[in-house]
Structures are given as structure tokens and as C-alpha cells.
Amino acid sequence: MRFLLASVALAAIASAASAAPPQLTAAQRTAAHAMFEHVVNMPTVIGRHKVPEMAEYLAGQLKAAGFPAADVHVVPYHTGSATTGDDETAALIVRWRSGNAAAKPILLMGHMDVVEAKREDSTTDPFVLTERDGYYYGRGTIDMKDGITAITQSLINLRAAGFKPRRDIVVLFTGDEETNGIGAKKGATEWLDMLGHPEFGLNADGGGGGFNADKSPAGFTMQTAEKTFAGYTLTVRNRGGHSSKPRKDNAIYSLAHALDKIEAYRFTPVLSETTRAYFAGRAKLEKGPLGDAMRRWLANQNDGEAADMIEASESEVGLTRTRCVPTRLFAGHADNALPQLATAMINCRIFPGVEPDAIKAEVEKIVADPTVVVTRNDDNPASLASPLRPDVTAAYTNAIHALHPGSPVFPEMSTGASDARPFRVAGVPVYGVNGAWVQVPIDFRAHGKDERIPVQSLYDNVVHWQLMLRDLAGK
């Protein structure tokens, strides 16, 4: 999800670094490539039973690098549902002990599973890492085996260099983020003791950045919030009858009228700490009507017209408010019968801090029809935003500027979801701080055809995580 908002440039948070960007050694590049190739070539899709194998491989690499076996755990667990199927998957939990019991650990997060990909849908085999034209192609190159490789290799490189963390570093790689997110829920509850009750988390499934086609920086994002994923079903039941005798009370018509109302409705615009900082940066560089609308809205949060203009932009959609949209429809049972049942699934992405039950009540008011019954499809709690911690913000900014001097850096609220949500709900702030970069917008291919990442981006990401950890765990 992490590259969805990196399509625009914002003002830099810190001044550009003047030193030459740090790089991996030839041996470190070779090791990172070998690990990346190994994990991308594993089809860690639900139902293929490859996630435990990937977890064991990474565990073996860490143990071979000197991490004690007693601190490296492959934890099997079960995930599944009626829609995604059942699967035995696994998490990897690693603890690099510092000996400092007074400081809570830093949690490093990512997920090993990927979305399914078919060979016929891509120009290369999605589950064979292919290097071509300066890119690595393959499923998971962006979402998010680059981050898994970068975190793992950074830990190996730091240990080999003699780095001694001053607080524990804990790793949690889950196995079902793309489906049910059970691993993250377990991590934020029953596995918290094993994770040492971390002070905060750094998520590789968030953040990152991009460059425009002319090589100019498009900016890097630090994800501090994400919307709540919630589903609702609109149901209309009717006594039906023969289609040759139509009546005014038609289930499909009633449902269609309700959907028309949802389409026309605009939820109240909201500015949070994260989105205010985001739009403040955007407004400094955005020209024309869109930039004017941003400046108007920042000056007057009640300027709904300005917020609507921002929301109408494809690059900014979903950032000003809660959004709900129909995603599935079902109606009728025969060509020659009036429908007795019509249903629509409504997917809502709710602004952080707003309870899904409150949105259910609002949808009922929007529909304003007692024949249309609104029900919730899940029990997801409201997502919470992480505060803009100065130490994490500075570490991320410094790492980005060490590698990409002068590039804009800014916070973001993701419109999608990640493993961060259960931890934020449990009181553990999480920050999406990955350092990978792509070309904007042609490389926005996560979950799609020919997913790819620039070759140099992979190696920069390893360096990025080394810099982040030295900054946050070495002081």
C-alpha cells in the first residue's frame, strides 16, 4: 500500500546532505541480491503453504549471521476465512538483545505473504526474479519483499560491523497481511510478551518515495496513519411476484435509489495532525487550482468547497474524509420473477478515530429508507493515528537525505490498510518508514501486472534501514 500517496512533491523537512550517499559493499550487494531472489522466487500466496518455508529460510540466514537460535522463532499459526480459504502460515519473531532492560524495544515489521499472480497476466514469470532494463521484476518486489530483505540484511550487516544496540530490536514478519491479518492481531495481543511490549514500531509496509521521469524527486513519505477498513451490506427484501405484473415496491429499485444517495453524499472533511502537515507541504509546491484549494482549506477547515476540490483530484482522493463505495451487487432469482432480495456490499475507508458503528448510523441516515437494512460485515475497531514523534521523524528524514539529498519528506495517511492498525489500536505507535523508491507513476504496480522495483532501490533500502537503526537504536 505504501506507494499510493508518493505521486506528488512536498517541501523538504530538513536541509540536503552534502556528503556522497552511502552504499553497500560489493559483498553486501551480492548477499542482498541472493536473499531477494530467494524470497521472490517463493510463491508465498495463501493456499500454497510457502510462507513457513520463507520464515525458516530467513531464520536460517539470521542464525548463520550470529543471532542466537534462542532468539529466532518461527511461529506457526492458522489463518483463513470463507472468502480467502484456510491456510497454515507462520510468523518470524527475532530479538536482538541489548542488555538494556530499562528501554523498551523497537519493533521492525513486515509481511512475507504476497497477492496471487498469474503467469499469463505478466510479461515475466511473477515468481521468478527477473532483472531487466535496470529493474527487478517479480511478485513482491514492491509489496513487500524488498522491505523484508532490507530489514533482514541490515540486521546482518550491522551485526557483522560490530554494532551494539542500546535497546532491544525485535522483528515481526507476518504471513497473512494480504488476506486476514491474523498475524498482526496476534502480535498486538498474545505475542506482545514475546515482542517485549515495544515502545514503537517501524513498518517496512509503509513509507517510501519516488522520482519523476525527469529524475526530479517526487518526495518520500512517512506513514503515520491509515484509514479503518469497514464493510456494510445494504439488504432489501420483497414479497416478489410475477414479472408480468410489476409493482412500485421493487427491491432492485429500492436498492438502486439507496446507492444513488450514497454516491451523492459527501462525508464531512477532516484535518488531522498528519493530514494537516501533509497538505501544508503540498500547498507550498502545488500550483494552479488544486494548490489554491489546499491553501484555502488549510486557512479555513470549514471551507467544504475547497475540500471537495481536493478530494476530486485522483492523487488526493480519500485524504480529506471518510469515503464509502459499493463494491458488490446481488439481486433476483429468476428472469421472469420480481426480485425478492437485493443486496449491495459497501466498502468504507473511515478517517482514523471515527468508529465504524458511527458510519453505519450515518449510512442509515443517508439511505433514509426503512426497507433498506444496513448491517456491518466485520468487527474492525477504529484505526488510530500515531503521533509525529520527533526522533522517528528526524531519523527517517536524515536517512532519506543521506541517500537522496534535498528530496522532500513528509507524513502521510494511507487510504489502505496494513499490519500497523492492530498495534496502533493496542497503544503501540507504528511508523511506515521504508526507504525504497520508484519512478512516479509508472512503477505503481503493487498487486498488478509486471510488479517491479529499480535495482538500485533495493540496495538503497538496505542502507536506509541501517541508517535508521543506527540512529534510533544506537543512541
XYZ file of N, CA and C in Angstrom, residues 319-447:
387
model
N -8.212 11.443 0.974
C -7.364 12.042 2.006
C -8.066 13.102 2.841
N -9.236 13.537 2.417
C -9.895 14.627 3.139
C -11.016 14.162 4.045
N -11.433 12.893 3.932
C -12.626 12.462 4.658
C -12.811 10.952 4.550
N -13.824 10.459 5.230
C -14.280 9.081 5.051
C -14.897 8.940 3.666
N -14.641 7.797 3.019
C -15.256 7.505 1.726
C -15.900 6.126 1.758
N -17.076 6.007 1.160
C -17.780 4.731 1.047
C -18.157 4.511 -0.414
N -18.007 3.278 -0.878
C -18.292 2.983 -2.278
C -18.838 1.559 -2.395
N -19.852 1.332 -3.256
C -20.326 -0.043 -3.458
C -19.303 -0.859 -4.238
N -19.085 -2.084 -3.810
C -18.106 -2.956 -4.472
C -18.700 -4.258 -4.994
N -19.894 -4.663 -4.479
C -20.503 -5.908 -4.959
C -22.027 -5.758 -4.944
N -22.677 -6.420 -5.919
C -24.135 -6.385 -6.038
C -24.680 -7.796 -6.249
N -25.886 -8.021 -5.703
C -26.592 -9.277 -5.952
C -28.085 -8.986 -5.897
N -28.836 -9.559 -6.849
C -30.289 -9.341 -6.825
C -30.992 -10.383 -7.679
N -32.217 -10.705 -7.259
C -33.093 -11.552 -8.058
C -32.749 -13.020 -8.013
N -33.705 -13.823 -8.560
C -33.501 -15.268 -8.576
C -33.993 -15.911 -9.869
N -34.687 -15.132 -10.722
C -35.176 -15.693 -11.984
C -35.457 -14.552 -12.949
N -35.324 -14.837 -14.259
C -35.550 -13.806 -15.267
C -36.994 -13.319 -15.300
N -37.915 -14.177 -14.915
C -39.331 -13.822 -15.042
C -40.012 -13.648 -13.691
N -39.216 -13.267 -12.689
C -39.783 -13.052 -11.352
C -39.312 -11.717 -10.793
N -40.205 -11.042 -10.091
C -39.804 -9.833 -9.386
C -38.826 -10.199 -8.277
N -37.806 -9.398 -8.068
C -36.774 -9.760 -7.088
C -37.315 -9.768 -5.658
N -36.992 -10.818 -4.948
C -37.341 -10.905 -3.532
C -36.190 -10.460 -2.633
N -34.995 -10.383 -3.216
C -33.816 -9.990 -2.448
C -32.869 -9.192 -3.340
N -32.360 -8.092 -2.822
C -31.320 -7.300 -3.496
C -30.343 -6.816 -2.433
N -29.065 -7.044 -2.673
C -28.050 -6.646 -1.690
C -26.898 -5.933 -2.393
N -26.244 -5.070 -1.652
C -25.037 -4.389 -2.124
C -24.037 -4.343 -0.979
N -22.786 -4.656 -1.292
C -21.727 -4.505 -0.300
C -21.113 -3.121 -0.454
N -21.010 -2.406 0.646
C -20.423 -1.072 0.671
C -19.099 -1.150 1.416
N -18.027 -0.771 0.755
C -16.719 -0.729 1.406
C -16.415 0.702 1.812
N -16.167 0.918 3.097
C -15.849 2.246 3.610
C -14.414 2.289 4.109
N -13.733 3.361 3.788
C -12.410 3.651 4.334
C -12.591 4.884 5.225
N -12.537 4.624 6.535
C -13.003 5.592 7.526
C -11.824 6.365 8.110
N -12.008 7.647 8.278
C -10.960 8.505 8.817
C -10.551 8.003 10.202
N -9.245 7.993 10.506
C -8.781 7.495 11.802
C -9.500 8.161 12.971
N -9.857 7.328 13.957
C -10.515 7.824 15.153
C -12.023 7.813 15.100
N -12.603 7.561 13.924
C -14.054 7.512 13.778
C -14.513 6.061 13.892
N -15.489 5.800 14.749
C -15.956 4.439 14.976
C -16.791 3.937 13.791
N -16.548 2.706 13.357
C -17.347 2.143 12.257
C -18.845 2.117 12.538
N -19.240 1.954 13.799
C -20.674 1.974 14.120
C -21.280 3.351 13.852
N -20.480 4.396 14.045
C -20.974 5.742 13.751
C -21.199 5.921 12.251
N -20.336 5.314 11.442
C -20.517 5.389 9.990
C -21.735 4.569 9.571
N -21.969 3.448 10.225
C -23.176 2.661 9.943
C -24.421 3.518 10.177
N -24.440 4.223 11.297
C -25.588 5.086 11.598
C -25.719 6.201 10.568
N -24.587 6.716 10.110
C -24.632 7.779 9.112
C -25.140 7.251 7.778
N -24.715 6.040 7.400
C -25.211 5.437 6.159
C -26.721 5.232 6.226
N -27.213 4.807 7.395
C -28.667 4.634 7.552
C -29.405 5.957 7.341
N -28.832 7.052 7.834
C -29.453 8.368 7.637
C -29.379 8.794 6.175
N -28.278 8.447 5.514
C -28.137 8.788 4.096
C -29.211 8.073 3.275
N -29.373 6.784 3.528
C -30.336 5.979 2.775
C -31.758 6.412 3.074
N -32.033 6.642 4.346
C -33.351 7.149 4.787
C -34.504 6.341 4.203
N -34.391 5.023 4.292
C -35.430 4.146 3.759
C -35.540 2.935 4.675
N -36.657 2.771 5.383
C -36.779 1.642 6.323
C -36.770 0.276 5.640
N -36.987 0.232 4.341
C -36.943 -1.064 3.648
C -35.514 -1.496 3.321
N -34.546 -0.577 3.468
C -33.137 -0.887 3.220
C -32.446 -1.086 4.562
N -32.067 -2.307 4.854
C -31.448 -2.656 6.129
C -29.925 -2.606 5.982
N -29.265 -1.875 6.881
C -27.811 -1.736 6.856
C -27.209 -2.584 7.966
N -26.286 -3.476 7.613
C -25.609 -4.319 8.605
C -24.106 -4.224 8.425
N -23.369 -4.435 9.503
C -21.905 -4.457 9.437
C -21.417 -5.837 9.031
N -20.327 -5.863 8.274
C -19.761 -7.127 7.819
C -18.529 -7.555 8.606
N -18.059 -6.719 9.509
C -16.840 -7.035 10.255
C -16.922 -6.371 11.624
N -15.935 -6.663 12.453
C -15.880 -6.057 13.781
C -14.603 -5.234 13.964
N -14.072 -4.692 12.867
C -12.830 -3.925 12.945
C -13.013 -2.678 13.815
N -12.100 -2.481 14.764
C -12.174 -1.254 15.564
C -11.641 -0.071 14.774
N -11.883 1.111 15.261
C -11.406 2.320 14.591
C -9.883 2.368 14.595
N -9.298 2.689 13.442
C -7.854 2.899 13.372
C -7.482 4.172 14.116
N -6.275 4.181 14.643
C -5.772 5.350 15.353
C -4.522 5.863 14.660
N -4.263 7.144 14.761
C -3.064 7.744 14.180
C -1.923 7.710 15.190
N -0.701 7.589 14.679
C 0.479 7.671 15.532
C 0.944 9.124 15.600
N 1.333 9.588 16.770
C 1.817 10.971 16.867
C 3.114 11.147 16.086
N 3.360 12.359 15.623
C 4.579 12.634 14.864
C 5.763 12.745 15.829
N 6.344 11.595 16.190
C 7.482 11.581 17.119
C 8.677 12.289 16.495
N 9.281 13.233 17.217
C 10.445 13.940 16.659
C 11.626 13.021 16.356
N 11.855 11.981 17.215
C 13.020 11.133 16.976
C 12.846 10.276 15.721
N 11.652 9.719 15.515
C 11.409 8.908 14.329
C 11.396 9.780 13.081
N 10.739 10.945 13.172
C 10.699 11.864 12.033
C 12.101 12.280 11.619
N 12.940 12.605 12.594
C 14.314 13.034 12.291
C 15.128 11.891 11.712
N 14.987 10.692 12.284
C 15.762 9.549 11.790
C 15.385 9.217 10.354
N 14.089 9.258 10.060
C 13.651 8.953 8.699
C 14.136 10.022 7.727
N 13.973 11.270 8.113
C 14.404 12.371 7.253
C 15.905 12.327 7.007
N 16.684 12.086 8.065
C 18.141 12.037 7.919
C 18.574 10.892 7.006
N 17.909 9.732 7.139
C 18.264 8.591 6.295
C 17.935 8.875 4.831
N 16.765 9.469 4.586
C 16.390 9.807 3.203
C 17.372 10.812 2.619
N 17.736 11.835 3.384
C 18.612 12.871 2.845
C 20.051 12.395 2.704
N 20.459 11.401 3.476
C 21.791 10.831 3.283
C 21.904 10.149 1.929
N 20.803 9.529 1.493
C 20.789 8.811 0.222
C 20.302 9.669 -0.931
N 19.391 10.593 -0.640
C 18.765 11.412 -1.684
C 18.761 12.871 -1.226
N 19.892 13.533 -1.268
C 19.979 14.903 -0.745
C 18.936 15.833 -1.371
N 18.254 16.558 -0.509
C 17.289 17.533 -0.971
C 15.918 17.006 -1.288
N 15.700 15.701 -1.181
C 14.387 15.166 -1.516
C 13.356 15.580 -0.469
N 12.150 15.961 -0.890
C 11.103 16.286 0.076
C 10.732 15.073 0.926
N 10.411 15.313 2.184
C 9.998 14.265 3.123
C 8.772 14.767 3.863
N 7.762 13.915 4.010
C 6.512 14.377 4.605
C 5.731 13.206 5.173
N 4.843 13.468 6.124
C 3.997 12.404 6.684
C 2.834 12.102 5.754
N 2.251 10.928 5.911
C 1.093 10.562 5.093
C 0.088 9.747 5.902
N -1.151 9.814 5.462
C -2.196 8.902 5.921
C -2.528 7.981 4.755
N -2.347 6.679 4.944
C -2.683 5.728 3.895
C -4.192 5.542 3.823
N -4.691 5.435 2.606
C -6.112 5.128 2.442
C -6.361 3.632 2.553
N -5.314 2.835 2.403
C -5.430 1.385 2.560
C -5.093 0.946 3.967
N -4.815 -0.345 4.128
C -4.598 -0.903 5.469
C -3.318 -1.728 5.496
N -2.750 -1.893 6.681
C -1.535 -2.689 6.862
C -1.571 -3.358 8.229
N -0.499 -4.062 8.544
C -0.383 -4.716 9.850
C -0.213 -3.713 10.988
N -0.036 -2.439 10.681
C 0.173 -1.444 11.731
C -1.078 -1.219 12.562
N -2.269 -1.372 11.950
C -3.506 -0.978 12.618
C -3.708 -1.652 13.972
N -3.587 -2.989 14.104
C -3.829 -3.591 15.424
C -2.873 -3.086 16.493
N -1.640 -2.762 16.112
C -0.686 -2.259 17.097
C -1.051 -0.852 17.534
N -1.452 -0.014 16.596
C -1.876 1.328 16.978
C -3.090 1.269 17.907
N -4.020 0.376 17.607
C -5.197 0.216 18.460
C -4.790 -0.251 19.852
N -3.728 -1.081 19.918
C -3.251 -1.603 21.205
C -2.358 -0.622 21.954
N -2.130 0.561 21.394
C -1.337 1.567 22.086
C 0.123 1.597 21.706
N 0.513 0.854 20.654
C 1.893 0.868 20.169
C 1.936 1.691 18.884
N 2.468 2.905 18.915
C 2.519 3.710 17.686
C 3.426 3.050 16.653
N 3.016 3.110 15.395
C 3.771 2.486 14.306
C 3.988 3.517 13.213
N 5.173 3.446 12.585
C 5.554 4.396 11.551
C 6.018 3.641 10.313
N 5.381 3.931 9.183
C 5.809 3.342 7.924
C 6.995 4.100 7.390
N 8.185 3.485 7.439
C 9.424 4.220 7.167
C 10.311 3.505 6.155
N 9.727 2.771 5.230
C 10.564 2.102 4.251
C 11.284 3.130 3.387
N 12.433 2.728 2.838
C 13.244 3.662 2.064
C 13.323 3.352 0.591
N 12.556 2.367 0.107
C 12.592 2.050 -1.316
C 11.975 3.178 -2.127
N 12.380 3.286 -3.402
C 11.854 4.331 -4.268
C 11.548 3.754 -5.637
N 10.684 4.456 -6.368
C 10.276 4.029 -7.706
C 10.196 5.257 -8.608
N 9.924 5.023 -9.884
C 9.623 6.134 -10.779
C 8.129 6.369 -10.778
N 7.756 7.626 -10.588
C 6.356 8.025 -10.484
C 5.827 8.442 -11.854
N 4.654 7.992 -12.271
C 3.796 6.999 -11.615
C 3.879 5.608 -12.225
N 4.786 5.385 -13.183
C 4.738 4.153 -13.971
C 5.091 2.909 -13.165
N 5.728 3.083 -12.012
C 6.107 1.926 -11.205
C 5.111 1.608 -10.099
N 3.959 2.252 -10.086
C 2.932 1.939 -9.093
C 2.229 0.648 -9.520
N 2.843 -0.490 -9.249
C 2.356 -1.758 -9.786
C 2.101 -2.810 -8.722
N 2.093 -2.441 -7.467
C 1.806 -3.411 -6.414
C 0.459 -4.068 -6.686
N 0.412 -5.391 -6.579
C -0.780 -6.207 -6.818
C -1.130 -6.284 -8.310
